[in-house]
mmCIF file of C-alpha atoms in Angstrom:
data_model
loop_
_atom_site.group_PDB
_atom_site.id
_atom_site.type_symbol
_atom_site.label_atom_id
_atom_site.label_comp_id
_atom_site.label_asym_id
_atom_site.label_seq_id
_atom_site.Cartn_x
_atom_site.Cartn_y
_atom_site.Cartn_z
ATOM 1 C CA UNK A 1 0.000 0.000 0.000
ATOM 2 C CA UNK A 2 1.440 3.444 -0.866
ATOM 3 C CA UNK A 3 0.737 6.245 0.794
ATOM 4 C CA UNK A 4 0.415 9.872 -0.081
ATOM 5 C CA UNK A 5 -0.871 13.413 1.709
ATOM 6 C CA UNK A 6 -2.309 16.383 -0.018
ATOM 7 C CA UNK A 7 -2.387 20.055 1.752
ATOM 8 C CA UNK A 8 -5.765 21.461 1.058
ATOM 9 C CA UNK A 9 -6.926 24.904 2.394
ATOM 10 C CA UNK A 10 -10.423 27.247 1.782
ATOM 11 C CA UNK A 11 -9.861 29.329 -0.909
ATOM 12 C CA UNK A 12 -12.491 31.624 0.969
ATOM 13 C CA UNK A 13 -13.585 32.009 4.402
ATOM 14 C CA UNK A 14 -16.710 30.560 3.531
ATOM 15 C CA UNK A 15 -15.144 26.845 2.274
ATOM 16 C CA UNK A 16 -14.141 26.650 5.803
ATOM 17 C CA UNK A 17 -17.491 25.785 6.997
ATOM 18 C CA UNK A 18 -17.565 22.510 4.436
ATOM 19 C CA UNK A 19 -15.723 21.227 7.526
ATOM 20 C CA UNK A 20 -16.600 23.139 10.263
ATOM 21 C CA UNK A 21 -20.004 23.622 10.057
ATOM 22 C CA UNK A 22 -20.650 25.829 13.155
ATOM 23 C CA UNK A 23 -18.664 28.966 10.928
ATOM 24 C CA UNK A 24 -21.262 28.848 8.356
ATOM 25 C CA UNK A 25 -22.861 31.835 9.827
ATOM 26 C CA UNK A 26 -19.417 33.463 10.859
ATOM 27 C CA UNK A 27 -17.692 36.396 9.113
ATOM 28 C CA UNK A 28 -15.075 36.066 6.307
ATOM 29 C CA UNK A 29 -13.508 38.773 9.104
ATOM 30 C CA UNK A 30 -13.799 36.613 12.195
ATOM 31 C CA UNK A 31 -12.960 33.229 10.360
ATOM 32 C CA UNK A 32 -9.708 34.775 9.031
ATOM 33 C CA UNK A 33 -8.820 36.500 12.052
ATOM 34 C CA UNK A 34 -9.281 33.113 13.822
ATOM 35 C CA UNK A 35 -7.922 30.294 11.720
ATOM 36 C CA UNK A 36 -4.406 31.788 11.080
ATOM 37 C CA UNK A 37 -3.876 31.206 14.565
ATOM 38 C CA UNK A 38 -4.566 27.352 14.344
ATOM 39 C CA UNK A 39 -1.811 24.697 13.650
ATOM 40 C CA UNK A 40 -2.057 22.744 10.397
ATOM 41 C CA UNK A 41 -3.735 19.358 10.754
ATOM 42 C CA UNK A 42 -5.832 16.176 9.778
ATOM 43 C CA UNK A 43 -8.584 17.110 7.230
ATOM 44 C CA UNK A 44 -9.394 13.228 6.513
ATOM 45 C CA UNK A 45 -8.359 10.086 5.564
ATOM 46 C CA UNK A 46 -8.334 8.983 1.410
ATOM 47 C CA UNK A 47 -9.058 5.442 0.917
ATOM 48 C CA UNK A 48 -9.860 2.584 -1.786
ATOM 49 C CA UNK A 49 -7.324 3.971 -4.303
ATOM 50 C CA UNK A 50 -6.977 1.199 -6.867
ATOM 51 C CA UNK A 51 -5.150 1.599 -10.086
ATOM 52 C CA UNK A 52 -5.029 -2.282 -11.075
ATOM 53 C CA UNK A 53 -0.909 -1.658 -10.602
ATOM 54 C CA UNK A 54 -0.762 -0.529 -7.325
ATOM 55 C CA UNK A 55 -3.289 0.093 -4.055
ATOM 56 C CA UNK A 56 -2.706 3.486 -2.363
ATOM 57 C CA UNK A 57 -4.232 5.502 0.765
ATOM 58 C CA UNK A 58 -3.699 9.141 1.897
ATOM 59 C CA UNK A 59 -4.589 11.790 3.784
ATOM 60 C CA UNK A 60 -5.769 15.706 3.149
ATOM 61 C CA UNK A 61 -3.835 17.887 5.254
ATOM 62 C CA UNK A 62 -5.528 21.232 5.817
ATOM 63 C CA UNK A 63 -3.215 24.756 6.219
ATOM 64 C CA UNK A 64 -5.642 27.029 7.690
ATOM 65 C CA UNK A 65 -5.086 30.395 5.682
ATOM 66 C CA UNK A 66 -7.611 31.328 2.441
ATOM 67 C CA UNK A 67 -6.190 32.097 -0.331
ATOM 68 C CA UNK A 68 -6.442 36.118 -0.056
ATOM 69 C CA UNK A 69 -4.393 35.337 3.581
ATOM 70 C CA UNK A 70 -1.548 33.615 1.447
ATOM 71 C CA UNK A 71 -0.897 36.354 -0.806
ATOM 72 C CA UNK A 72 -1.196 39.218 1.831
ATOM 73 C CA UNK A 73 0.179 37.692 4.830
ATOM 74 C CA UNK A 74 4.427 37.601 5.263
ATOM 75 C CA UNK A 75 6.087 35.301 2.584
ATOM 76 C CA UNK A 76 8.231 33.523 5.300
ATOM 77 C CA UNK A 77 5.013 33.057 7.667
ATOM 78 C CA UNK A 78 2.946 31.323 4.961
ATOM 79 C CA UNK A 79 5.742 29.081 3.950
ATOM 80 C CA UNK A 80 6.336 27.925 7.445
ATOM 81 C CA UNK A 81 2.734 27.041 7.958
ATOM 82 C CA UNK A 82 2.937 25.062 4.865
ATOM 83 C CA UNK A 83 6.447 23.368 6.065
ATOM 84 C CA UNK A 84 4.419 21.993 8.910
ATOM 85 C CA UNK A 85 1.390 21.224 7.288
ATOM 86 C CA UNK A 86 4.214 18.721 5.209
ATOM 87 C CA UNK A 87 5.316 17.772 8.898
ATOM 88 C CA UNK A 88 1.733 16.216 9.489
ATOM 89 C CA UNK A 89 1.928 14.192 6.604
ATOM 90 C CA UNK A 90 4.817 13.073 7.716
ATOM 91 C CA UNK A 91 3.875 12.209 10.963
ATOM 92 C CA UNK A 92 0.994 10.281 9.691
ATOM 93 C CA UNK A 93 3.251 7.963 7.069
ATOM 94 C CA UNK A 94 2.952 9.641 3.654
ATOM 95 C CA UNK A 95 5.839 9.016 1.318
ATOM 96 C CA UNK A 96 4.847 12.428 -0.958
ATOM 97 C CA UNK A 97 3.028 15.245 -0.533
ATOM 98 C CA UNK A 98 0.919 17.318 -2.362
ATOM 99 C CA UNK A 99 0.350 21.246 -2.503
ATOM 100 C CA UNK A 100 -2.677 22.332 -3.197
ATOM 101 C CA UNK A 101 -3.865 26.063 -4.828
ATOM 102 C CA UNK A 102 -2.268 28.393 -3.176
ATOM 103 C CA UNK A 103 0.042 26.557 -1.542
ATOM 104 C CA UNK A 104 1.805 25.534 -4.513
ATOM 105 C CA UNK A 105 2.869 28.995 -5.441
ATOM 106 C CA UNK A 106 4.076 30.681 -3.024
ATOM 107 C CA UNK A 107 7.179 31.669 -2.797
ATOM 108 C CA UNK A 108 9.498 29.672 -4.831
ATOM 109 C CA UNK A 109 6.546 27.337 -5.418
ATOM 110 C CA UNK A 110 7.247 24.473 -3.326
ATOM 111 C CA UNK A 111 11.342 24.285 -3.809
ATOM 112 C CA UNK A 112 11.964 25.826 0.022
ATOM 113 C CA UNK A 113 9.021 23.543 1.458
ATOM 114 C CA UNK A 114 10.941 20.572 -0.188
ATOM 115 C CA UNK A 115 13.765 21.085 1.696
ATOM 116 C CA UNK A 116 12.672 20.975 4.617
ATOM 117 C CA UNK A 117 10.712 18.518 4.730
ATOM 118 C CA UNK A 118 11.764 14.268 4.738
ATOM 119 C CA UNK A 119 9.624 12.928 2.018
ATOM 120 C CA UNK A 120 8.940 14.082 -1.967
ATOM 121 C CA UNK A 121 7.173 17.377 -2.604
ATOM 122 C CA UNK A 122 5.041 17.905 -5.788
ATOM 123 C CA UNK A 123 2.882 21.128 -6.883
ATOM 124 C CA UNK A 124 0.564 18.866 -9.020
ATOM 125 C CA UNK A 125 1.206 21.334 -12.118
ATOM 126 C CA UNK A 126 2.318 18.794 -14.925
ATOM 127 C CA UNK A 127 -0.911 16.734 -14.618
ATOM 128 C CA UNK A 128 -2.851 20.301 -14.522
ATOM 129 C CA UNK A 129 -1.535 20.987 -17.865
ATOM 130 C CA UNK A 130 -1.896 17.379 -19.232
ATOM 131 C CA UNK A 131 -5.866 17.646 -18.169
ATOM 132 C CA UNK A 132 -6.363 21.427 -19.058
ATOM 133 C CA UNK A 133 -5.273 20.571 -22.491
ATOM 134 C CA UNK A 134 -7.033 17.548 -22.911
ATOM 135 C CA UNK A 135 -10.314 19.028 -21.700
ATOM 136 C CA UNK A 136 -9.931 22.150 -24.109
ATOM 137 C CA UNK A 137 -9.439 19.765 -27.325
ATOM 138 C CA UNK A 138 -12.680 18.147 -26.146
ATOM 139 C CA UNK A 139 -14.167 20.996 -25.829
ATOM 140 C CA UNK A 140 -13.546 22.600 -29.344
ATOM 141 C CA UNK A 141 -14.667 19.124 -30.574
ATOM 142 C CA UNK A 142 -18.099 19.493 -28.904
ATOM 143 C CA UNK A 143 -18.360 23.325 -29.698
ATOM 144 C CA UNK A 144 -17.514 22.692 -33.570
ATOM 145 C CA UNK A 145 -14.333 24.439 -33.873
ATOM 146 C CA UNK A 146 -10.903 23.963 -35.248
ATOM 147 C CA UNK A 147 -8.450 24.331 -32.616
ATOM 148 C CA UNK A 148 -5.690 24.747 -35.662
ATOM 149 C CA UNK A 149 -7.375 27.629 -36.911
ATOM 150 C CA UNK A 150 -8.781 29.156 -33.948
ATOM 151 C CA UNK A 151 -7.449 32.131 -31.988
ATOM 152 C CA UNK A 152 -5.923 30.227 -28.702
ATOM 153 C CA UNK A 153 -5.395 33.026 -26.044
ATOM 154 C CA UNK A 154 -3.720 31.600 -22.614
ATOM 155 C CA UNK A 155 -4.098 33.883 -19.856
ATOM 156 C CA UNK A 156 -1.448 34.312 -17.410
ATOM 157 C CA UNK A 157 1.152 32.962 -19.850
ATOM 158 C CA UNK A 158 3.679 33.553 -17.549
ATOM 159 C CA UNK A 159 3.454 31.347 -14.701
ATOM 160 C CA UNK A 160 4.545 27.851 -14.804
ATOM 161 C CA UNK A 161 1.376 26.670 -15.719
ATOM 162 C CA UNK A 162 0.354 28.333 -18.534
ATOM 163 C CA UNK A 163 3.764 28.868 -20.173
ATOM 164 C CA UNK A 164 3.969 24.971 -20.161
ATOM 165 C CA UNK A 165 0.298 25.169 -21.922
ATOM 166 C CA UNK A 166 1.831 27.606 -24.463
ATOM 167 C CA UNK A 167 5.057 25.758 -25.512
ATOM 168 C CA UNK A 168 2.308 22.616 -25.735
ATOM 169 C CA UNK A 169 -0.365 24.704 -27.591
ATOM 170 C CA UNK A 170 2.431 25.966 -29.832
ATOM 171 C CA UNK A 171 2.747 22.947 -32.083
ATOM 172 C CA UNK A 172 -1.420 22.557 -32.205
ATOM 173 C CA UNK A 173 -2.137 25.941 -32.878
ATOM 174 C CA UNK A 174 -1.452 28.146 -35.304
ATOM 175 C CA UNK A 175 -2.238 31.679 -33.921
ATOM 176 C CA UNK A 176 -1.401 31.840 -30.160
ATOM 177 C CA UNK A 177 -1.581 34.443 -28.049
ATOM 178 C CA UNK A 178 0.035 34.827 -24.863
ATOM 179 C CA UNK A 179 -1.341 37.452 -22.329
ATOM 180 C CA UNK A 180 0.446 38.885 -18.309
ATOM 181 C CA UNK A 181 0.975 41.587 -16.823
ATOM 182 C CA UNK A 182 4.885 41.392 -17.282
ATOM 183 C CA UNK A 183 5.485 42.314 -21.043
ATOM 184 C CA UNK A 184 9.718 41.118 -20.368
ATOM 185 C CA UNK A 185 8.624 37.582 -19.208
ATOM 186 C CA UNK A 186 6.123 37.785 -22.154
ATOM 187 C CA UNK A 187 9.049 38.358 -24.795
ATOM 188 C CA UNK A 188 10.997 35.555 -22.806
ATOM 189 C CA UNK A 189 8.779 32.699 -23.409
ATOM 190 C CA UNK A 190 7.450 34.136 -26.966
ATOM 191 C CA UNK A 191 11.259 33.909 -28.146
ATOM 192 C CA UNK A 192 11.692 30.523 -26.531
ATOM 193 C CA UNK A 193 8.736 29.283 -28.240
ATOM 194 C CA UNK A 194 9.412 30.398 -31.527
ATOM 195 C CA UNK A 195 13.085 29.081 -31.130
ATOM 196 C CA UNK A 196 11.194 25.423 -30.181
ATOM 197 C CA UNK A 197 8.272 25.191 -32.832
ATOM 198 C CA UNK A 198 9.020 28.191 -34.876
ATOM 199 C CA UNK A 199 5.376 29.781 -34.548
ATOM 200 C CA UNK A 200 5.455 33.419 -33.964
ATOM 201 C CA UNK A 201 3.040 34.241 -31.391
ATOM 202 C CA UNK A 202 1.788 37.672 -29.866
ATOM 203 C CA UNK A 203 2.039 39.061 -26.645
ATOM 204 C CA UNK A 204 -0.043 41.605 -24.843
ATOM 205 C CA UNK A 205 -0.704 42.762 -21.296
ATOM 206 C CA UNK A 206 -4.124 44.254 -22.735
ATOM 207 C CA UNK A 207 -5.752 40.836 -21.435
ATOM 208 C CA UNK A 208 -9.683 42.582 -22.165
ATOM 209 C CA UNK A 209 -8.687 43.267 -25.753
ATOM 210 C CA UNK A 210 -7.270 39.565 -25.908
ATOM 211 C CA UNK A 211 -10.180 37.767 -24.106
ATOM 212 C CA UNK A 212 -13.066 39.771 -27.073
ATOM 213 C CA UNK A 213 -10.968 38.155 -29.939
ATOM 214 C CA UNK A 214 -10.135 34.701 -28.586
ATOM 215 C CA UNK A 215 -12.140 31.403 -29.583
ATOM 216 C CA UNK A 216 -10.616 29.591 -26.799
ATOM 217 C CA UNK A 217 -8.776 30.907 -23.706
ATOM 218 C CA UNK A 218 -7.265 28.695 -21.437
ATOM 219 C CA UNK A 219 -6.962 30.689 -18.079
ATOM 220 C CA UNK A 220 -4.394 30.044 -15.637
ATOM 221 C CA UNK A 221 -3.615 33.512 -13.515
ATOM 222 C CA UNK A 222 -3.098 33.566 -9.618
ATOM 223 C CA UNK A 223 -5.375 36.238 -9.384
ATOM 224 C CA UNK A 224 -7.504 36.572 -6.563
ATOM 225 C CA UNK A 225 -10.402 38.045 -8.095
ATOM 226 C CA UNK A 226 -12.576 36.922 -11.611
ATOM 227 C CA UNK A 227 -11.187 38.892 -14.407
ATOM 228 C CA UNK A 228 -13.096 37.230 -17.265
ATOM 229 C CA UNK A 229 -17.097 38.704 -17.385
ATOM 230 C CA UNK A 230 -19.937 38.613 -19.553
ATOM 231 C CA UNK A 231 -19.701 40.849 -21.873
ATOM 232 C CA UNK A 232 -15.722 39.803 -22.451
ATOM 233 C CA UNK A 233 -16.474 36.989 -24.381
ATOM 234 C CA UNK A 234 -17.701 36.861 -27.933
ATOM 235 C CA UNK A 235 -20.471 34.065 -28.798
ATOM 236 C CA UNK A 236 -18.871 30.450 -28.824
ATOM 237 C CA UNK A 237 -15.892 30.870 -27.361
ATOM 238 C CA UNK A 238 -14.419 28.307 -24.603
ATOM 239 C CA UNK A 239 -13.120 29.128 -21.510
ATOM 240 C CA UNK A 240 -10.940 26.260 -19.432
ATOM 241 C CA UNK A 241 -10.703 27.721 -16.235
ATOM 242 C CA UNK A 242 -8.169 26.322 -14.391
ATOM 243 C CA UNK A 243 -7.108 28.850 -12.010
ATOM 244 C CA UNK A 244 -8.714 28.369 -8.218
ATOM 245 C CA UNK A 245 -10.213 30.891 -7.301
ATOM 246 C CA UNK A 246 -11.335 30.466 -10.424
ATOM 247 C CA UNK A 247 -10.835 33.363 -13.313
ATOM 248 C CA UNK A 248 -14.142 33.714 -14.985
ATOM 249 C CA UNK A 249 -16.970 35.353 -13.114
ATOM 250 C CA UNK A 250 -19.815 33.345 -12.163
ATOM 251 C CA UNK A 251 -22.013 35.998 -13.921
ATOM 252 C CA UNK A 252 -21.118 34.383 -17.183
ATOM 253 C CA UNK A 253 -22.610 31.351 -16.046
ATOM 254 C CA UNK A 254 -25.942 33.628 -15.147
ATOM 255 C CA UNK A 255 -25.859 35.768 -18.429
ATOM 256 C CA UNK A 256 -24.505 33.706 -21.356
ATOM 257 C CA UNK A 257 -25.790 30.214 -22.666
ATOM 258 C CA UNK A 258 -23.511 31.050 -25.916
ATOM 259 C CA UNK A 259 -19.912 30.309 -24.695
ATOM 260 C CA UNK A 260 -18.708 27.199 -22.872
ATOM 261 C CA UNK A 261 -16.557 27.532 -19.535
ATOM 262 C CA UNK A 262 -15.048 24.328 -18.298
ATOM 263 C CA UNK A 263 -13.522 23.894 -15.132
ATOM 264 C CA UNK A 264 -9.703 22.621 -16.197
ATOM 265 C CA UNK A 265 -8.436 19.616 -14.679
ATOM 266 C CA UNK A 266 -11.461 17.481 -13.283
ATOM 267 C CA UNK A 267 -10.423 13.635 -13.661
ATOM 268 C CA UNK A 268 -11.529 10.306 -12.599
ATOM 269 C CA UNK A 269 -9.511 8.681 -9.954
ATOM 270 C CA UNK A 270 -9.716 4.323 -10.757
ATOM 271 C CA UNK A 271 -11.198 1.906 -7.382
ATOM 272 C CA UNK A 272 -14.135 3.028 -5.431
ATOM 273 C CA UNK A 273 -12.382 6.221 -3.766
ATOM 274 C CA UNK A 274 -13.433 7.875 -0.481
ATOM 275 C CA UNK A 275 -12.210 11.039 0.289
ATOM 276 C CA UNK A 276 -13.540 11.638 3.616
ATOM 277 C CA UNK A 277 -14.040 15.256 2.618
ATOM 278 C CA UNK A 278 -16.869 17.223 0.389
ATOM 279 C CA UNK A 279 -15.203 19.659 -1.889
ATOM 280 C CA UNK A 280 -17.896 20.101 -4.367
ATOM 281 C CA UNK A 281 -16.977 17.346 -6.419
ATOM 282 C CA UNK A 282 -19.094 14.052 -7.547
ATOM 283 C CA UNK A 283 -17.614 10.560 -5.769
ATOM 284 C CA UNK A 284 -14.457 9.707 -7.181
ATOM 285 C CA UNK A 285 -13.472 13.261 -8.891
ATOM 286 C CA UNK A 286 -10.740 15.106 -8.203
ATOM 287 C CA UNK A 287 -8.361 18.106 -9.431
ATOM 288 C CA UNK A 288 -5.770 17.081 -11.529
ATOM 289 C CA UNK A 289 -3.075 18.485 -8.782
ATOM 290 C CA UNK A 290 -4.782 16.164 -6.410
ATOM 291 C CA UNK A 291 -4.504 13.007 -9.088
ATOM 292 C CA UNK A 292 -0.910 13.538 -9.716
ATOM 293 C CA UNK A 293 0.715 13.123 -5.900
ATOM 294 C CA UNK A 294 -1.752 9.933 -6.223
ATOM 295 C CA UNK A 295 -0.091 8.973 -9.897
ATOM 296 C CA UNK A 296 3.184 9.655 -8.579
ATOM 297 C CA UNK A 297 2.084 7.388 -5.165
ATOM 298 C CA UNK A 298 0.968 4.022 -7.533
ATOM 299 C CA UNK A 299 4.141 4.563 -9.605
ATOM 300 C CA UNK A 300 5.980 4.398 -6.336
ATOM 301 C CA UNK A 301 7.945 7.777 -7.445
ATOM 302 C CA UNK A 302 8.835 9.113 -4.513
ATOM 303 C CA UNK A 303 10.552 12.011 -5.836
ATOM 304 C CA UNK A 304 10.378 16.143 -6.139
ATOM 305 C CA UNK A 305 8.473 16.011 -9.294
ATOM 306 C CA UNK A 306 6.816 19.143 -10.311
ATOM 307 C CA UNK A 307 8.407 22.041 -8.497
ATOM 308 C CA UNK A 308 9.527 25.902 -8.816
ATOM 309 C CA UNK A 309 8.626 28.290 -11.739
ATOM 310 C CA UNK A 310 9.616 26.289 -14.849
ATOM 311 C CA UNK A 311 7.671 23.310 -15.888
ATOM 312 C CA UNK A 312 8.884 20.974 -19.168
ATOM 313 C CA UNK A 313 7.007 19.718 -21.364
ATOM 314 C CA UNK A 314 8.976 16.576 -21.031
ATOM 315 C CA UNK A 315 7.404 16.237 -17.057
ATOM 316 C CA UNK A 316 3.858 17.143 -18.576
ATOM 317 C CA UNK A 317 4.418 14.140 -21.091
ATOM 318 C CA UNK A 318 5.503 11.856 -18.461
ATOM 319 C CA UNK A 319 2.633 12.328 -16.028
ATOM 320 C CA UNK A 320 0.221 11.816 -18.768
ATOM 321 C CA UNK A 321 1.398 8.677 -19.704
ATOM 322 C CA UNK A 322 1.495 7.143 -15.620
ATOM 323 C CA UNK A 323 -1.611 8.734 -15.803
ATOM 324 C CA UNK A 324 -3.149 6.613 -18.538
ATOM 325 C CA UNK A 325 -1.018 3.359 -17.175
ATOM 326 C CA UNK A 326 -2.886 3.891 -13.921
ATOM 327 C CA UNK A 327 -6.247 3.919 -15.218
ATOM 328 C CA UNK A 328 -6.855 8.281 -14.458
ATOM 329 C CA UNK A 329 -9.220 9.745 -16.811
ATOM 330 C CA UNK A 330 -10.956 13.382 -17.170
ATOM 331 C CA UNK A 331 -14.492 13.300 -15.716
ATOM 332 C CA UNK A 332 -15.949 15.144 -18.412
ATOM 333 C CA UNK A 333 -16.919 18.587 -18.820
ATOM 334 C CA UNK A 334 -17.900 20.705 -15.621
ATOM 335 C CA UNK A 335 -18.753 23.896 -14.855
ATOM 336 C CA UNK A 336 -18.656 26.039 -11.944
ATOM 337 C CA UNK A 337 -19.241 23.097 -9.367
ATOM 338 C CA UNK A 338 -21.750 21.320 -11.886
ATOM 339 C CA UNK A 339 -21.651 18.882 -14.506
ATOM 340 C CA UNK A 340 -22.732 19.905 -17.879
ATOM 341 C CA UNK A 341 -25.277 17.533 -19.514
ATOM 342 C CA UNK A 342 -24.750 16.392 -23.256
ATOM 343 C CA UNK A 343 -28.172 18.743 -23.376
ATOM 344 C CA UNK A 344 -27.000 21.488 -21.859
ATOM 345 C CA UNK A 345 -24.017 20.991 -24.369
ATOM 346 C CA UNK A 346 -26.031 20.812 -27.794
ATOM 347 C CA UNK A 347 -27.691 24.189 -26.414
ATOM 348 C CA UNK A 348 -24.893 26.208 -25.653
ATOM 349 C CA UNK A 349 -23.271 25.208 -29.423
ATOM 350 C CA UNK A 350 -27.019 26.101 -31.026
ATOM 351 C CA UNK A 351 -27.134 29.387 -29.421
ATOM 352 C CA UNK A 352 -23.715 30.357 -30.397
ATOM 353 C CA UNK A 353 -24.582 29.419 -33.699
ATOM 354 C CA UNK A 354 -27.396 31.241 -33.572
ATOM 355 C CA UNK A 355 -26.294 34.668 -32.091
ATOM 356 C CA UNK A 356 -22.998 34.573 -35.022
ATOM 357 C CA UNK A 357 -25.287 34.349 -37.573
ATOM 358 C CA UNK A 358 -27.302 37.379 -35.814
ATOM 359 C CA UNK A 359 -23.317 39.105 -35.141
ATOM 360 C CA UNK A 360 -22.774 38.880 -39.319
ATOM 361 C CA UNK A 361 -26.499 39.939 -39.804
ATOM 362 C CA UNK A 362 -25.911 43.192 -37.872
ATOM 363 C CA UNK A 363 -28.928 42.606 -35.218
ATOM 364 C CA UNK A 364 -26.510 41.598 -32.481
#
């Protein structure tokens, strides 16, 4: 049996009442001012892991600070609380550990946490991309359109996750654009890219202008708050949203049945899975971050696998194929916190279809 820990923590105040249920009613004010004082611990035991290969178990180890906390608080005093959240896992037998969200980037994104801590360290990025990507080709399949052809915008192109999605997307794709704040780091990964596949692609830090013209934009930015609404998007497009908090508002959900947002790396974990813990998902589902510390667990590959800033394509590739060996699968299309019904589908595509048609016609 090999055994594995993930650190979990609420993105908001609010998810800390999915396991304390007596702070539903509490203040995001009072729950933050209260849970940075409390010691990282035992969320709940993971069980019935079965990939045919190999049997694993685990645990999810909760670091009480939301997500806002992490990026406001001290760099050194987040870290530590994370260091010791990897001491419980420890403590309780795991062999690798997770980080989850936030956790994974701050910092140096994971590298200081891995040294001080005994066992392997992984951010869960590489299967992230593998399933982000995966889900997005799906996606234009469903919503009719050629992902060779289409404009492909990634947004927040340069973090580890989505320049790893762009060097990918790069030999796919024919017009790519790449979208940050940082215009330098921009250049950086556009040169390297066209260097490695030899497509040209453009850069901007004008992400509203980007998001109008994109068919597809793969979203992947550390902000804290939705920067993708409504009236961003033009009719049709796909959004894979696989930044938590997540990047697109949930008024696009409310206002537009014309564009398709999918929540990026949702997959499948193989046996009959408990995870002691509601997080919002149907039995057996999991993020992709989540499914890789258990990939690497099966494979018995107890090593630093996915950590820092730069992530190759090579490590994406790898995890994909454990990921296939070990029976791990995406759990089809959802959206925020929902599945989306084959229904639901087929009406989205025949309203986009509809309203481009009305675009060309001048009524829209």
């Amino acid at each position: 049996m090999q055994k594995f820990a993930f650190v979990v923590h609420p993105l908001e105040a609010k998810d800390f009442s999915r396991k304390f249920s007596f702070t539903r009613n509490w203040s995001d004010g009072l729950v933050e001012g209260i849970i940075k004082y409390i010691p990282p611990f035992k969320v709940s035991h993971i069980s019935g892991i079965d990939s045919g290969h190999n049997t694993a178990e685990g645990w999810f180890v909760g670091c009480p600070l939301t997500s806002r906390q992490m990026m406001a608080m001290p760099e050194k005093y987040v870290t530590q609380k994370i260091i010791k959240a990897g001491k419980v896992a420890e403590k309780m037998g795991a062999q690798i550990v997770g980080l989850g969200a936030f956790t994974s980037i701050v910092g140096d994104a994971g590298i200081t946490v891995a040294k001080n801590l005994k066992i392997a360290v992984t951010t869960g990025n590489s299967y992230t991309v593998a399933t982000a990507l995966e889900g997005t080709r799906q996606a234009a399949k469903v919503m009719g359109i050629d992902l060779e052809r289409a404009n492909v915008l990634i947004l927040g192109a340069t973090g580890a996750i989505g320049a790893a999605c762009a060097q990918i997307l790069a030999r796919e794709v024919r017009y790519l654009t790449l979208a940050a704040r940082d215009e330098i780091k921009l250049d950086k990964i556009a040169k390297q890219i066209l260097k490695a596949s030899g497509l040209a692609v453009r850069v901007t830090a004008n992400t509203k202008h980007a998001i109008r013209n994109a068919d597809v934009v793969v979203a992947v930015t550390s902000a804290i708050d939705s920067i993708i609404e409504p009236e961003d998007l033009k009719p049709g497009a796909i959004v894979c949203d696989v930044a938590r908090p997540r990047n697109v508002s949930r008024r696009v959900a409310e206002m537009r049945n014309d564009v398709l947002v999918i929540e990026g790396g949702v997959v499948e974990i193989p046996g009959d899975v408990d995870f002691g813990l509601n997080f919002g998902f149907p039995p057996k589902t999991a993020y992709a971050c989540m499914a890789e510390t258990m990939i690497l667990a099966l494979e018995g590959r107890y090593e630093n696998f996915t950590l820092g800033r730069d992530l190759t394509v090579k490590q994406v590739e790898t995890i994909d194929k454990l990921a296939i060996k070990h029976g791990f699968k995406l759990a089809g299309f959802r959206s925020f916190e929902r599945a989306i019904t084959p229904q639901e589908l087929g009406l989205i595509r025949a309203n986009a279809v509809a309203n481009v048609s009305q675009m060309q016609k001048g009524v829209l």
